[in-house]
Amino acid sequence: MADLRPYQKNGIDGLRAAFATGKKRVIFKLPTGGGKTVLAEHIIKMATSKGKRVAFVCNRIELATQTSRRFAQAGIAHGLMQGQNSHSIHSQVMVCSIQTLSRRRAQDFDLVIIDEAHGVAGSTAYKDLIFALNNVPVVGLTATPYSKGLGKFYPEIQGPLFETVVVGATISELIQDKFLVDVDIYAPDAYQPDLSQVRIVAGDYDERELGVAVDQPKLIGDIVAHWQRLGRGKPTIVFATNIAHSKHIVAQFVAAGVAAEHVDYLTSDEDRAAILDRVRRHETTILSNAAMLAEGLDIPQLEVMILARPTKSLIRYIQQAGRILRPYDGKVKALILDHSGTCSRLGFPTDDIDLDLCDGKPKKSGEGEKKERLPSVCSGCGILKEPGQHECPSCGFKPERKAVVEIGEGELKPMTRK
């Protein structure tokens, strides 16, 4: 098992101190690539040496199997609770997918470690787990503890989901100590949202109206041409707007003679593993997806990120950028080619952000209102379909999803910190 870095040791000391004060549920914040899994392995070793039973809970099936392999390599005997792959379910250490764990009666654990814990507040399964194990210490691992409601009070546990945050290290510290690399960004030089209709409230733009004004769906600049000019030959991950768009981007790269492949949730485990292995061996240069690779992907060779989807989500943005910040032989800096204007809105993903846990209190009046989704007419038989229904319940017709993404002319320019 790998030795702990100084900041990881300090982080464990911070967790001990938090639990010593009576806290039960603690977020451990560490940037992507900082070694959260290694830290978890040491925590598990310490807990099991005292006879404690530990659950390590993952938010996706593939992450559970990936963690199981990591634990086996680290010499941690464990069972797996993940659908049909479950085995040794009464082991002292259990790796669980939340999907399977939520379908089974909560077992007796002395410590629960939740990976990618920023997703806890939005998941009924995670909240039910925490409610069922009210008096059990919980460590939530995440690089982005910014989700709404992570610090919300719940009467079922007479407290918030998570009570405090222990910061292992900041991203600037990890870059300074060469545990991560910094990033250069090329973004649309002409990205100037129209703010003429945004109201001024208390001397500043109204946040809700500003958010609407800067949420532009148009992408700027030719993706392949910019990559050939700025990132040619470097292992690259692409985040597209949807599956069809991702496949379209791959087709453009292949037509230009660049080895490119696409993955999505329909890609089999075997095919996905083979594609990722080809990326690691530099046989595939471009790895494209819509959103599924934003978390848990560990390929240090990746050096360039093409952002071909707008997002206002700080969590998604930082998680995506984390795929290219791990150091690797010959990698001096990572590179983001942002065709969406996202970086101009959210800043550098390597900036340190200090935020308190969100208590889930309602926003100001008018914020966060949901738009009503309307029924649609099936183009196959003419029946009215429920909102969001892709396949027609009457005739079974499924319209082909198209990559309807508007591309505007423009050139990406170096982005400077503000």
Short mmCIF file of N, CA and C in Angstrom, two decimals, residues 16 19 24 40-56 71 76-79 90-95 107-113 135-139:
data_model
loop_
_atom_site.label_atom_id
_atom_site.label_comp_id
_atom_site.label_asym_id
_atom_site.label_seq_id
_atom_site.Cartn_x
_atom_site.Cartn_y
_atom_site.Cartn_z
N ARG A 16 -9.76 12.78 12.53
CA ARG A 16 -9.77 12.33 13.93
C ARG A 16 -10.24 13.44 14.85
N PHE A 19 -14.06 14.02 14.52
CA PHE A 19 -14.84 12.99 15.19
C PHE A 19 -14.68 13.06 16.71
N LYS A 24 -20.37 13.33 13.62
CA LYS A 24 -20.64 11.98 13.10
C LYS A 24 -20.47 11.88 11.59
N ALA A 40 -8.38 6.56 1.74
CA ALA A 40 -9.43 5.66 2.22
C ALA A 40 -8.86 4.30 2.59
N GLU A 41 -7.89 3.82 1.83
CA GLU A 41 -7.26 2.53 2.15
C GLU A 41 -6.60 2.56 3.52
N HIS A 42 -5.93 3.66 3.84
CA HIS A 42 -5.29 3.78 5.14
C HIS A 42 -6.32 3.87 6.26
N ILE A 43 -7.40 4.63 6.02
CA ILE A 43 -8.46 4.72 7.03
C ILE A 43 -9.05 3.33 7.30
N ILE A 44 -9.28 2.57 6.23
CA ILE A 44 -9.85 1.23 6.37
C ILE A 44 -8.89 0.33 7.14
N LYS A 45 -7.61 0.39 6.83
CA LYS A 45 -6.62 -0.42 7.53
C LYS A 45 -6.63 -0.12 9.03
N MET A 46 -6.69 1.17 9.37
CA MET A 46 -6.70 1.55 10.78
C MET A 46 -7.97 1.07 11.47
N ALA A 47 -9.11 1.19 10.77
CA ALA A 47 -10.38 0.79 11.37
C ALA A 47 -10.45 -0.72 11.58
N THR A 48 -10.03 -1.49 10.57
CA THR A 48 -10.11 -2.95 10.69
C THR A 48 -9.13 -3.49 11.72
N SER A 49 -8.01 -2.79 11.93
CA SER A 49 -7.06 -3.24 12.95
C SER A 49 -7.66 -3.13 14.35
N LYS A 50 -8.72 -2.32 14.48
CA LYS A 50 -9.41 -2.19 15.77
C LYS A 50 -10.70 -3.01 15.79
N GLY A 51 -10.85 -3.90 14.80
CA GLY A 51 -12.01 -4.77 14.77
C GLY A 51 -13.26 -4.14 14.20
N LYS A 52 -13.14 -2.97 13.57
CA LYS A 52 -14.30 -2.28 13.02
C LYS A 52 -14.68 -2.85 11.66
N ARG A 53 -15.98 -2.76 11.36
CA ARG A 53 -16.49 -3.17 10.05
C ARG A 53 -16.76 -1.93 9.21
N VAL A 54 -16.27 -1.93 7.96
CA VAL A 54 -16.28 -0.72 7.14
C VAL A 54 -17.01 -0.97 5.81
N ALA A 55 -17.80 0.02 5.39
CA ALA A 55 -18.42 0.02 4.06
C ALA A 55 -17.85 1.17 3.26
N PHE A 56 -17.40 0.88 2.04
CA PHE A 56 -16.98 1.91 1.10
C PHE A 56 -18.04 1.94 0.01
N PHE A 71 -8.57 -2.13 -4.06
CA PHE A 71 -8.41 -2.69 -2.72
C PHE A 71 -7.66 -4.03 -2.77
N ILE A 76 -6.22 -5.41 0.68
CA ILE A 76 -7.37 -5.29 1.59
C ILE A 76 -8.39 -6.36 1.23
N ALA A 77 -8.53 -7.35 2.10
CA ALA A 77 -9.55 -8.39 1.88
C ALA A 77 -10.93 -7.76 2.05
N HIS A 78 -11.83 -8.05 1.12
CA HIS A 78 -13.14 -7.39 1.15
C HIS A 78 -14.17 -8.19 0.39
N GLY A 79 -15.42 -7.86 0.64
CA GLY A 79 -16.51 -8.39 -0.15
C GLY A 79 -17.05 -7.31 -1.07
N HIS A 90 -20.59 -10.68 3.96
CA HIS A 90 -20.47 -10.50 5.40
C HIS A 90 -19.02 -10.23 5.79
N SER A 91 -18.22 -9.78 4.83
CA SER A 91 -16.81 -9.48 5.10
C SER A 91 -16.68 -8.26 6.00
N GLN A 92 -15.49 -8.15 6.62
CA GLN A 92 -15.24 -7.01 7.51
C GLN A 92 -15.21 -5.70 6.73
N VAL A 93 -14.73 -5.77 5.47
CA VAL A 93 -14.72 -4.60 4.59
C VAL A 93 -15.62 -4.91 3.40
N MET A 94 -16.54 -4.00 3.10
CA MET A 94 -17.44 -4.18 1.98
C MET A 94 -17.33 -2.99 1.03
N VAL A 95 -17.17 -3.29 -0.26
CA VAL A 95 -17.28 -2.27 -1.31
C VAL A 95 -18.69 -2.40 -1.89
N GLN A 107 -26.76 -3.10 6.69
CA GLN A 107 -26.04 -4.02 7.57
C GLN A 107 -25.40 -3.25 8.72
N ASP A 108 -24.81 -3.99 9.63
CA ASP A 108 -24.14 -3.36 10.77
C ASP A 108 -22.74 -2.94 10.36
N PHE A 109 -22.51 -1.64 10.28
CA PHE A 109 -21.19 -1.10 9.98
C PHE A 109 -20.77 -0.17 11.11
N ASP A 110 -19.46 -0.10 11.32
CA ASP A 110 -18.91 0.80 12.32
C ASP A 110 -18.38 2.08 11.69
N LEU A 111 -18.19 2.06 10.38
CA LEU A 111 -17.71 3.23 9.64
C LEU A 111 -18.18 3.13 8.21
N VAL A 112 -18.69 4.22 7.66
CA VAL A 112 -19.11 4.28 6.26
C VAL A 112 -18.30 5.36 5.56
N ILE A 113 -17.69 5.00 4.43
CA ILE A 113 -16.96 5.96 3.61
C ILE A 113 -17.73 6.09 2.29
N ASN A 135 -26.07 6.71 14.02
CA ASN A 135 -24.98 6.88 14.98
C ASN A 135 -23.64 6.37 14.46
N VAL A 136 -23.58 5.99 13.20
CA VAL A 136 -22.35 5.46 12.61
C VAL A 136 -21.55 6.60 11.99
N PRO A 137 -20.26 6.72 12.28
CA PRO A 137 -19.44 7.75 11.64
C PRO A 137 -19.42 7.60 10.12
N VAL A 138 -19.55 8.73 9.43
CA VAL A 138 -19.55 8.74 7.96
C VAL A 138 -18.49 9.72 7.48
N VAL A 139 -17.64 9.26 6.56
CA VAL A 139 -16.66 10.13 5.90
C VAL A 139 -17.09 10.27 4.45
#
